[in-house]
Amino acid sequence: MTFSLELSEEQTGLRDWVHGFASEVVRPAASEWDEREETPWPVIQEAAKIGLYGFESLATCYADPTGLSLPILNEELFWGDGGIAMAIMGTGLAVAGIFASGTPDQLAEWVPQCYGDADDPEVAAFCSSEPEAGSDVSAMRTRAVYDEAKDEWVLNGQKAWATNGGIANVHVVTAVVDPELKARGQAGFIIPPGTPGLVGGKKIKKHGLRASHTADVYLDDVRVPGSCLLGGKEKLDARLARAREGKKAEGQAAMATFEVTRPTVGAMAVGIARAAYEYALDYAKQRVTFGRPIIENQSIAFTLADMKMEIDAARLLVWRASWMGRNGQKFANAEGSMSKLKAGEVAVWATERAIQILGGNGYTREHPVERMHRDSKIYTIFEGTSEIQRLVMARAISGVHIR
Ligand SMILES: Cc1cc2nc3c(=O)[nH]c(=O)nc-3n(C[C@H](O)[C@H](O)[C@H](O)COP(=O)(O)OP(=O)(O)OC[C@H]3O[C@@H](n4cnc5c(N)ncnc54)[C@H](O)[C@@H]3O)c2cc1C
C-alpha cells in the first residue's frame, strides 16, 4: 500500500466548491447574522439549493474511503464564518447520533427529515447535555420508560445547550432507560416532528457562534413509538443484559456520538484558526509602522510562522483521526481527543494572536477576527471540554483510571 498525503481530485474539487460558497455567500453575511443572533435561514436555503446542506453532501463525505472529505468540507465552511457554518452543520450532529446507534431503516426514515427539502430546509438537534450533566454524561437524568402495552417510550426531563433545540424538525434525545447502569443504561431516541410534550426553551445569548441557535429543551410526557428507539429494542435489551453481567457494553448513545464527531469538531476549529491567520498575514504585509511593514519585524514574522505551524499540526491530527475513524480503527480514545484538543486550543490562541497583529483594528466588532476569537472558544468546550479530552488521552496512554 502506498502512502500519500496528496488530496484526490474529488477532494480538491470539494474543497474549492465549499471555499467558493464560504467566500461568496457566507462571509458577506457573517457580521449581519452575528449581530442579529438569529438562525440564517436564507443562507441555509442557498446551501440546500446547491446541495451543500443536505444528506447527499454528507453521504458523499461518508463515502470517501480516506475519511478526509468531512474535515475538508468543515474547514472551508468554518473558514467562511463559525456562526453561519454551525447553523449549517449543527444538523450533522443529530445525523451523527442516528448514524452512531440507528438501524439502516431508521437512517433511511429520519435522516432526510433532519434536512427537509431544498426549497424548505429543516434543521435537527442532538440533545444530550443537561443542566447537571455536561462533561459527566453518566449524571444524565432524562428518563425514558417503556410502555409495553402500547409499544411506546415515554420521555421526561430537561436538556440543556442543544444546538437547534426547539426549532428542529427532528430531535435526537439521549435518556436513561436503566438508572442502575448509569452511562451504560442510556439510549438514544428520535422525537418526530410535532410530537406533543417537547418544548424548546428561550434561545441562549452566547459569546460566540451567535448565528447558531442554542436552547434548553423540555420533555414532558413525550410519547414516541417503539420504532423511535435508536438501534431497536432487541439490541438495547442485549446491551443492557451484558452491562448487568458486568461485561463490556458498547454503543452508549451520547458517548458514541461525541466520539465519532471529535475530529470533525477539530476541523471546524482549524477553519476558524486558518481564516484568522490569513487575515493577520495579509495585514502584516500591508501595515507600515516605524517606516516598514510590520511583518519585517521578527517578532511578528515568527508569530505568523508559529501560527502556520500550529494550524498545520492541528489539521494533520484531525486528518489522521478522521482516516482512522473511517477505516474502522478504534481511534476514539486517544487520537480523536488529541485532534479536537489541539485544534480547539490552537484556534483560541491563533485568533487571539491575530487580534494582536491587527492592533486596534482587530479589537473592533467591524473586523472578522474579533468574531473569530469569540467563536473559537467553543471548540475547547463543545462536546467535552479540553480537560475531558486530556482525561481521555491520559487514561489511554497510561492505562490508569485517572479521575
Ligand atoms: C454553543 C454550545 C453548543 C452546544 N451544543 C450542544 C448540543 O448540540 N448538544 C448537546 O448535547 N450539548 C451541547 N452543548 C453542551 C456542551 O457539550 C457542554 O457544555 C460540554 O459538554 C461541557 O459541559 P458543561 O457545560 O456542563 O461543563 P461541566 O461539565 O460542568 O464542566 C465545567 C468545568 O469543569 C471541568 N471538568 C469537568 N469534569 C472534569 C474532570 N473530570 N477533570 C477535570 N476537569 C473537569 C470542565 O473541563 C469545565 O472546565 C453545547 C454547548 C455550547 C456552549
PDB file of N, CA and C and ligand atoms in Angstrom, residues 86 90 93-94 124-137 140 159-165 172 174 204 206-209 212-215 254 258 340 377-378 380-391 395 402-403, ligand 1:
ATOM      1  N   MET A  86     -21.909  26.840  11.736  1.00  0.00           N
ATOM      2  CA  MET A  86     -22.515  25.998  12.780  1.00  0.00           C
ATOM      3  C   MET A  86     -24.008  25.830  12.521  1.00  0.00           C
ATOM      4  N   GLY A  90     -24.844  22.127  12.228  1.00  0.00           N
ATOM      5  CA  GLY A  90     -25.390  21.651  13.510  1.00  0.00           C
ATOM      6  C   GLY A  90     -26.268  20.418  13.332  1.00  0.00           C
ATOM      7  N   LEU A  93     -24.783  16.899  13.701  1.00  0.00           N
ATOM      8  CA  LEU A  93     -24.572  16.240  14.997  1.00  0.00           C
ATOM      9  C   LEU A  93     -25.725  15.267  15.281  1.00  0.00           C
ATOM     10  N   ALA A  94     -26.947  15.712  14.969  1.00  0.00           N
ATOM     11  CA  ALA A  94     -28.105  14.820  15.147  1.00  0.00           C
ATOM     12  C   ALA A  94     -27.999  13.638  14.186  1.00  0.00           C
ATOM     13  N   ALA A 124     -31.988  19.874  12.521  1.00  0.00           N
ATOM     14  CA  ALA A 124     -32.188  18.833  13.533  1.00  0.00           C
ATOM     15  C   ALA A 124     -31.301  19.132  14.734  1.00  0.00           C
ATOM     16  N   ALA A 125     -31.656  18.520  15.879  1.00  0.00           N
ATOM     17  CA  ALA A 125     -30.912  18.786  17.120  1.00  0.00           C
ATOM     18  C   ALA A 125     -30.511  17.475  17.781  1.00  0.00           C
ATOM     19  N   PHE A 126     -29.328  17.481  18.389  1.00  0.00           N
ATOM     20  CA  PHE A 126     -28.884  16.347  19.208  1.00  0.00           C
ATOM     21  C   PHE A 126     -28.878  16.821  20.654  1.00  0.00           C
ATOM     22  N   CYS A 127     -29.671  16.181  21.487  1.00  0.00           N
ATOM     23  CA  CYS A 127     -29.851  16.670  22.856  1.00  0.00           C
ATOM     24  C   CYS A 127     -29.315  15.636  23.848  1.00  0.00           C
ATOM     25  N   SER A 128     -28.113  15.897  24.343  1.00  0.00           N
ATOM     26  CA  SER A 128     -27.523  15.016  25.348  1.00  0.00           C
ATOM     27  C   SER A 128     -27.322  15.783  26.656  1.00  0.00           C
ATOM     28  N   SER A 129     -26.648  16.951  26.571  1.00  0.00           N
ATOM     29  CA  SER A 129     -26.311  17.716  27.782  1.00  0.00           C
ATOM     30  C   SER A 129     -27.560  18.105  28.567  1.00  0.00           C
ATOM     31  N   GLU A 130     -27.376  18.181  29.878  1.00  0.00           N
ATOM     32  CA  GLU A 130     -28.448  18.609  30.792  1.00  0.00           C
ATOM     33  C   GLU A 130     -27.869  19.620  31.761  1.00  0.00           C
ATOM     34  N   PRO A 131     -28.732  20.330  32.502  1.00  0.00           N
ATOM     35  CA  PRO A 131     -28.191  21.326  33.447  1.00  0.00           C
ATOM     36  C   PRO A 131     -27.178  20.702  34.412  1.00  0.00           C
ATOM     37  N   GLU A 132     -27.390  19.451  34.816  1.00  0.00           N
ATOM     38  CA  GLU A 132     -26.464  18.806  35.766  1.00  0.00           C
ATOM     39  C   GLU A 132     -25.622  17.716  35.114  1.00  0.00           C
ATOM     40  N   ALA A 133     -25.613  17.671  33.801  1.00  0.00           N
ATOM     41  CA  ALA A 133     -24.848  16.607  33.122  1.00  0.00           C
ATOM     42  C   ALA A 133     -24.270  17.120  31.811  1.00  0.00           C
ATOM     43  N   GLY A 134     -23.052  17.670  31.880  1.00  0.00           N
ATOM     44  CA  GLY A 134     -22.355  18.119  30.674  1.00  0.00           C
ATOM     45  C   GLY A 134     -21.215  17.158  30.390  1.00  0.00           C
ATOM     46  N   SER A 135     -20.037  17.461  30.962  1.00  0.00           N
ATOM     47  CA  SER A 135     -18.898  16.536  30.824  1.00  0.00           C
ATOM     48  C   SER A 135     -19.252  15.169  31.387  1.00  0.00           C
ATOM     49  N   ASP A 136     -19.986  15.187  32.492  1.00  0.00           N
ATOM     50  CA  ASP A 136     -20.325  13.930  33.170  1.00  0.00           C
ATOM     51  C   ASP A 136     -21.632  13.376  32.616  1.00  0.00           C
ATOM     52  N   VAL A 137     -21.506  12.662  31.506  1.00  0.00           N
ATOM     53  CA  VAL A 137     -22.695  12.137  30.827  1.00  0.00           C
ATOM     54  C   VAL A 137     -23.443  11.130  31.709  1.00  0.00           C
ATOM     55  N   MET A 140     -26.715  12.024  33.684  1.00  0.00           N
ATOM     56  CA  MET A 140     -27.963  12.329  32.955  1.00  0.00           C
ATOM     57  C   MET A 140     -29.200  11.864  33.738  1.00  0.00           C
ATOM     58  N   LYS A 159     -33.218  19.024  28.769  1.00  0.00           N
ATOM     59  CA  LYS A 159     -31.937  19.050  28.074  1.00  0.00           C
ATOM     60  C   LYS A 159     -31.422  20.485  28.026  1.00  0.00           C
ATOM     61  N   ALA A 160     -30.088  20.635  28.021  1.00  0.00           N
ATOM     62  CA  ALA A 160     -29.502  21.983  28.020  1.00  0.00           C
ATOM     63  C   ALA A 160     -28.591  22.159  26.800  1.00  0.00           C
ATOM     64  N   TRP A 161     -28.407  23.391  26.387  1.00  0.00           N
ATOM     65  CA  TRP A 161     -27.400  23.726  25.374  1.00  0.00           C
ATOM     66  C   TRP A 161     -27.596  23.042  24.037  1.00  0.00           C
ATOM     67  N   ALA A 162     -28.809  22.692  23.683  1.00  0.00           N
ATOM     68  CA  ALA A 162     -28.975  21.935  22.437  1.00  0.00           C
ATOM     69  C   ALA A 162     -28.907  22.873  21.230  1.00  0.00           C
ATOM     70  N   THR A 163     -27.955  22.598  20.338  1.00  0.00           N
ATOM     71  CA  THR A 163     -27.874  23.337  19.076  1.00  0.00           C
ATOM     72  C   THR A 163     -29.135  22.999  18.282  1.00  0.00           C
ATOM     73  N   ASN A 164     -29.882  24.018  17.870  1.00  0.00           N
ATOM     74  CA  ASN A 164     -31.169  23.879  17.159  1.00  0.00           C
ATOM     75  C   ASN A 164     -32.287  23.329  18.059  1.00  0.00           C
ATOM     76  N   GLY A 165     -32.048  23.276  19.369  1.00  0.00           N
ATOM     77  CA  GLY A 165     -33.079  22.755  20.283  1.00  0.00           C
ATOM     78  C   GLY A 165     -34.364  23.576  20.206  1.00  0.00           C
ATOM     79  N   VAL A 172     -32.959  14.386  18.332  1.00  0.00           N
ATOM     80  CA  VAL A 172     -32.396  13.109  18.766  1.00  0.00           C
ATOM     81  C   VAL A 172     -32.042  13.300  20.242  1.00  0.00           C
ATOM     82  N   THR A 174     -30.983  11.704  24.074  1.00  0.00           N
ATOM     83  CA  THR A 174     -30.475  10.570  24.853  1.00  0.00           C
ATOM     84  C   THR A 174     -31.170  10.575  26.221  1.00  0.00           C
ATOM     85  N   ILE A 204     -30.420  30.883  24.032  1.00  0.00           N
ATOM     86  CA  ILE A 204     -29.361  31.391  24.916  1.00  0.00           C
ATOM     87  C   ILE A 204     -28.572  32.482  24.183  1.00  0.00           C
ATOM     88  N   LYS A 206     -25.286  34.035  23.442  1.00  0.00           N
ATOM     89  CA  LYS A 206     -23.936  33.500  23.576  1.00  0.00           C
ATOM     90  C   LYS A 206     -22.845  34.527  23.259  1.00  0.00           C
ATOM     91  N   HIS A 207     -21.637  34.178  23.690  1.00  0.00           N
ATOM     92  CA  HIS A 207     -20.439  34.973  23.446  1.00  0.00           C
ATOM     93  C   HIS A 207     -20.030  34.883  21.968  1.00  0.00           C
ATOM     94  N   GLY A 208     -20.142  33.679  21.403  1.00  0.00           N
ATOM     95  CA  GLY A 208     -19.769  33.471  20.004  1.00  0.00           C
ATOM     96  C   GLY A 208     -20.770  32.559  19.318  1.00  0.00           C
ATOM     97  N   LEU A 209     -20.493  32.230  18.056  1.00  0.00           N
ATOM     98  CA  LEU A 209     -21.399  31.392  17.246  1.00  0.00           C
ATOM     99  C   LEU A 209     -22.838  31.868  17.390  1.00  0.00           C
ATOM    100  N   SER A 212     -25.918  30.653  15.442  1.00  0.00           N
ATOM    101  CA  SER A 212     -26.386  29.290  15.682  1.00  0.00           C
ATOM    102  C   SER A 212     -27.296  29.285  16.919  1.00  0.00           C
ATOM    103  N   HIS A 213     -28.462  28.665  16.766  1.00  0.00           N
ATOM    104  CA  HIS A 213     -29.469  28.655  17.829  1.00  0.00           C
ATOM    105  C   HIS A 213     -29.102  27.612  18.893  1.00  0.00           C
ATOM    106  N   THR A 214     -29.020  28.036  20.139  1.00  0.00           N
ATOM    107  CA  THR A 214     -28.731  27.110  21.248  1.00  0.00           C
ATOM    108  C   THR A 214     -29.798  27.332  22.322  1.00  0.00           C
ATOM    109  N   ALA A 215     -30.421  26.253  22.787  1.00  0.00           N
ATOM    110  CA  ALA A 215     -31.505  26.420  23.774  1.00  0.00           C
ATOM    111  C   ALA A 215     -31.712  25.157  24.593  1.00  0.00           C
ATOM    112  N   ALA A 254     -24.835   8.659  23.921  1.00  0.00           N
ATOM    113  CA  ALA A 254     -24.232  10.001  23.903  1.00  0.00           C
ATOM    114  C   ALA A 254     -22.749   9.921  23.571  1.00  0.00           C
ATOM    115  N   PHE A 258     -20.421  11.618  20.506  1.00  0.00           N
ATOM    116  CA  PHE A 258     -19.339  12.568  20.765  1.00  0.00           C
ATOM    117  C   PHE A 258     -18.011  12.041  20.228  1.00  0.00           C
ATOM    118  N   LYS A 340      -9.146  17.013  18.533  1.00  0.00           N
ATOM    119  CA  LYS A 340     -10.074  18.065  18.961  1.00  0.00           C
ATOM    120  C   LYS A 340      -9.397  19.024  19.931  1.00  0.00           C
ATOM    121  N   LYS A 377     -13.652  29.942  20.895  1.00  0.00           N
ATOM    122  CA  LYS A 377     -13.603  29.423  22.272  1.00  0.00           C
ATOM    123  C   LYS A 377     -14.504  28.219  22.485  1.00  0.00           C
ATOM    124  N   ILE A 378     -15.549  28.121  21.675  1.00  0.00           N
ATOM    125  CA  ILE A 378     -16.453  26.992  21.863  1.00  0.00           C
ATOM    126  C   ILE A 378     -15.739  25.657  21.621  1.00  0.00           C
ATOM    127  N   THR A 380     -13.058  24.559  22.678  1.00  0.00           N
ATOM    128  CA  THR A 380     -12.449  23.960  23.872  1.00  0.00           C
ATOM    129  C   THR A 380     -13.546  23.540  24.863  1.00  0.00           C
ATOM    130  N   ILE A 381     -14.810  23.726  24.458  1.00  0.00           N
ATOM    131  CA  ILE A 381     -15.935  23.394  25.352  1.00  0.00           C
ATOM    132  C   ILE A 381     -16.868  22.355  24.730  1.00  0.00           C
ATOM    133  N   PHE A 382     -17.296  22.644  23.506  1.00  0.00           N
ATOM    134  CA  PHE A 382     -18.336  21.881  22.833  1.00  0.00           C
ATOM    135  C   PHE A 382     -17.998  20.382  22.778  1.00  0.00           C
ATOM    136  N   GLU A 383     -18.948  19.547  23.084  1.00  0.00           N
ATOM    137  CA  GLU A 383     -18.785  18.089  23.065  1.00  0.00           C
ATOM    138  C   GLU A 383     -17.609  17.619  23.925  1.00  0.00           C
ATOM    139  N   GLY A 384     -17.538  18.121  25.120  1.00  0.00           N
ATOM    140  CA  GLY A 384     -16.456  17.735  26.032  1.00  0.00           C
ATOM    141  C   GLY A 384     -15.360  18.773  26.009  1.00  0.00           C
ATOM    142  N   THR A 385     -15.065  19.327  27.162  1.00  0.00           N
ATOM    143  CA  THR A 385     -14.069  20.394  27.260  1.00  0.00           C
ATOM    144  C   THR A 385     -12.656  19.860  27.019  1.00  0.00           C
ATOM    145  N   SER A 386     -11.687  20.794  26.899  1.00  0.00           N
ATOM    146  CA  SER A 386     -10.286  20.379  26.709  1.00  0.00           C
ATOM    147  C   SER A 386      -9.835  19.458  27.833  1.00  0.00           C
ATOM    148  N   GLU A 387     -10.289  19.748  29.055  1.00  0.00           N
ATOM    149  CA  GLU A 387      -9.895  18.899  30.198  1.00  0.00           C
ATOM    150  C   GLU A 387     -10.379  17.463  29.978  1.00  0.00           C
ATOM    151  N   ILE A 388     -11.576  17.338  29.429  1.00  0.00           N
ATOM    152  CA  ILE A 388     -12.117  15.988  29.224  1.00  0.00           C
ATOM    153  C   ILE A 388     -11.325  15.267  28.124  1.00  0.00           C
ATOM    154  N   GLN A 389     -10.925  16.003  27.088  1.00  0.00           N
ATOM    155  CA  GLN A 389     -10.108  15.357  26.033  1.00  0.00           C
ATOM    156  C   GLN A 389      -8.776  14.909  26.634  1.00  0.00           C
ATOM    157  N   ARG A 390      -8.192  15.753  27.509  1.00  0.00           N
ATOM    158  CA  ARG A 390      -6.925  15.368  28.163  1.00  0.00           C
ATOM    159  C   ARG A 390      -7.117  14.114  29.031  1.00  0.00           C
ATOM    160  N   LEU A 391      -8.279  14.073  29.691  1.00  0.00           N
ATOM    161  CA  LEU A 391      -8.577  12.935  30.567  1.00  0.00           C
ATOM    162  C   LEU A 391      -8.640  11.639  29.740  1.00  0.00           C
ATOM    163  N   ARG A 395      -5.895   8.637  30.172  1.00  0.00           N
ATOM    164  CA  ARG A 395      -6.307   7.264  30.502  1.00  0.00           C
ATOM    165  C   ARG A 395      -5.782   6.294  29.444  1.00  0.00           C
ATOM    166  N   ILE A 402      -7.546   7.538  35.629  1.00  0.00           N
ATOM    167  CA  ILE A 402      -7.313   8.845  36.266  1.00  0.00           C
ATOM    168  C   ILE A 402      -8.653   9.567  36.410  1.00  0.00           C
ATOM    169  N   ARG A 403      -8.862  10.244  37.527  1.00  0.00           N
ATOM    170  CA  ARG A 403     -10.114  10.967  37.739  1.00  0.00           C
ATOM    171  C   ARG A 403      -9.976  12.448  37.461  1.00  0.00           C
TER     172      ARG A 403
HETATM  173  C1  LIG B   1     -22.612  26.769  21.886  1.00  0.00           C
HETATM  174  C2  LIG B   1     -22.837  25.425  22.502  1.00  0.00           C
HETATM  175  C3  LIG B   1     -23.484  24.447  21.770  1.00  0.00           C
HETATM  176  C4  LIG B   1     -23.720  23.206  22.344  1.00  0.00           C
HETATM  177  N1  LIG B   1     -24.435  22.267  21.623  1.00  0.00           N
HETATM  178  C5  LIG B   1     -24.754  21.092  22.204  1.00  0.00           C
HETATM  179  C6  LIG B   1     -25.592  20.154  21.509  1.00  0.00           C
HETATM  180  O1  LIG B   1     -25.977  20.362  20.372  1.00  0.00           O
HETATM  181  N2  LIG B   1     -25.948  19.028  22.164  1.00  0.00           N
HETATM  182  C7  LIG B   1     -25.523  18.746  23.427  1.00  0.00           C
HETATM  183  O2  LIG B   1     -25.883  17.700  23.955  1.00  0.00           O
HETATM  184  N3  LIG B   1     -24.723  19.610  24.110  1.00  0.00           N
HETATM  185  C8  LIG B   1     -24.338  20.772  23.531  1.00  0.00           C
HETATM  186  N4  LIG B   1     -23.544  21.676  24.208  1.00  0.00           N
HETATM  187  C9  LIG B   1     -23.111  21.354  25.578  1.00  0.00           C
HETATM  188  C10 LIG B   1     -21.649  21.044  25.686  1.00  0.00           C
HETATM  189  O3  LIG B   1     -21.347  19.827  25.058  1.00  0.00           O
HETATM  190  C11 LIG B   1     -21.289  21.090  27.191  1.00  0.00           C
HETATM  191  O4  LIG B   1     -21.277  22.452  27.558  1.00  0.00           O
HETATM  192  C12 LIG B   1     -19.978  20.429  27.489  1.00  0.00           C
HETATM  193  O5  LIG B   1     -20.120  19.032  27.393  1.00  0.00           O
HETATM  194  C13 LIG B   1     -19.435  20.806  28.889  1.00  0.00           C
HETATM  195  O6  LIG B   1     -20.400  20.567  29.867  1.00  0.00           O
HETATM  196  P1  LIG B   1     -20.790  21.686  30.957  1.00  0.00           P
HETATM  197  O7  LIG B   1     -21.019  22.960  30.239  1.00  0.00           O
HETATM  198  O8  LIG B   1     -21.866  21.150  31.817  1.00  0.00           O
HETATM  199  O9  LIG B   1     -19.471  21.860  31.819  1.00  0.00           O
HETATM  200  P2  LIG B   1     -19.063  20.989  33.117  1.00  0.00           P
HETATM  201  O10 LIG B   1     -19.110  19.545  32.789  1.00  0.00           O
HETATM  202  O11 LIG B   1     -19.858  21.448  34.299  1.00  0.00           O
HETATM  203  O12 LIG B   1     -17.537  21.437  33.322  1.00  0.00           O
HETATM  204  C14 LIG B   1     -17.196  22.678  33.979  1.00  0.00           C
HETATM  205  C15 LIG B   1     -15.659  22.746  34.034  1.00  0.00           C
HETATM  206  O13 LIG B   1     -15.142  21.650  34.828  1.00  0.00           O
HETATM  207  C16 LIG B   1     -14.189  20.914  34.063  1.00  0.00           C
HETATM  208  N5  LIG B   1     -14.283  19.483  34.380  1.00  0.00           N
HETATM  209  C17 LIG B   1     -15.410  18.713  34.432  1.00  0.00           C
HETATM  210  N6  LIG B   1     -15.093  17.452  34.743  1.00  0.00           N
HETATM  211  C18 LIG B   1     -13.731  17.412  34.890  1.00  0.00           C
HETATM  212  C19 LIG B   1     -12.789  16.377  35.199  1.00  0.00           C
HETATM  213  N7  LIG B   1     -13.181  15.120  35.403  1.00  0.00           N
HETATM  214  N8  LIG B   1     -11.482  16.700  35.260  1.00  0.00           N
HETATM  215  C20 LIG B   1     -11.065  17.975  35.048  1.00  0.00           C
HETATM  216  N9  LIG B   1     -11.912  18.992  34.742  1.00  0.00           N
HETATM  217  C21 LIG B   1     -13.215  18.712  34.659  1.00  0.00           C
HETATM  218  C22 LIG B   1     -14.572  21.175  32.617  1.00  0.00           C
HETATM  219  O14 LIG B   1     -13.457  20.986  31.759  1.00  0.00           O
HETATM  220  C23 LIG B   1     -15.009  22.638  32.672  1.00  0.00           C
HETATM  221  O15 LIG B   1     -13.859  23.462  32.642  1.00  0.00           O
HETATM  222  C24 LIG B   1     -23.273  22.920  23.665  1.00  0.00           C
HETATM  223  C25 LIG B   1     -22.588  23.903  24.386  1.00  0.00           C
HETATM  224  C26 LIG B   1     -22.389  25.140  23.842  1.00  0.00           C
HETATM  225  C27 LIG B   1     -21.687  26.195  24.676  1.00  0.00           C
END
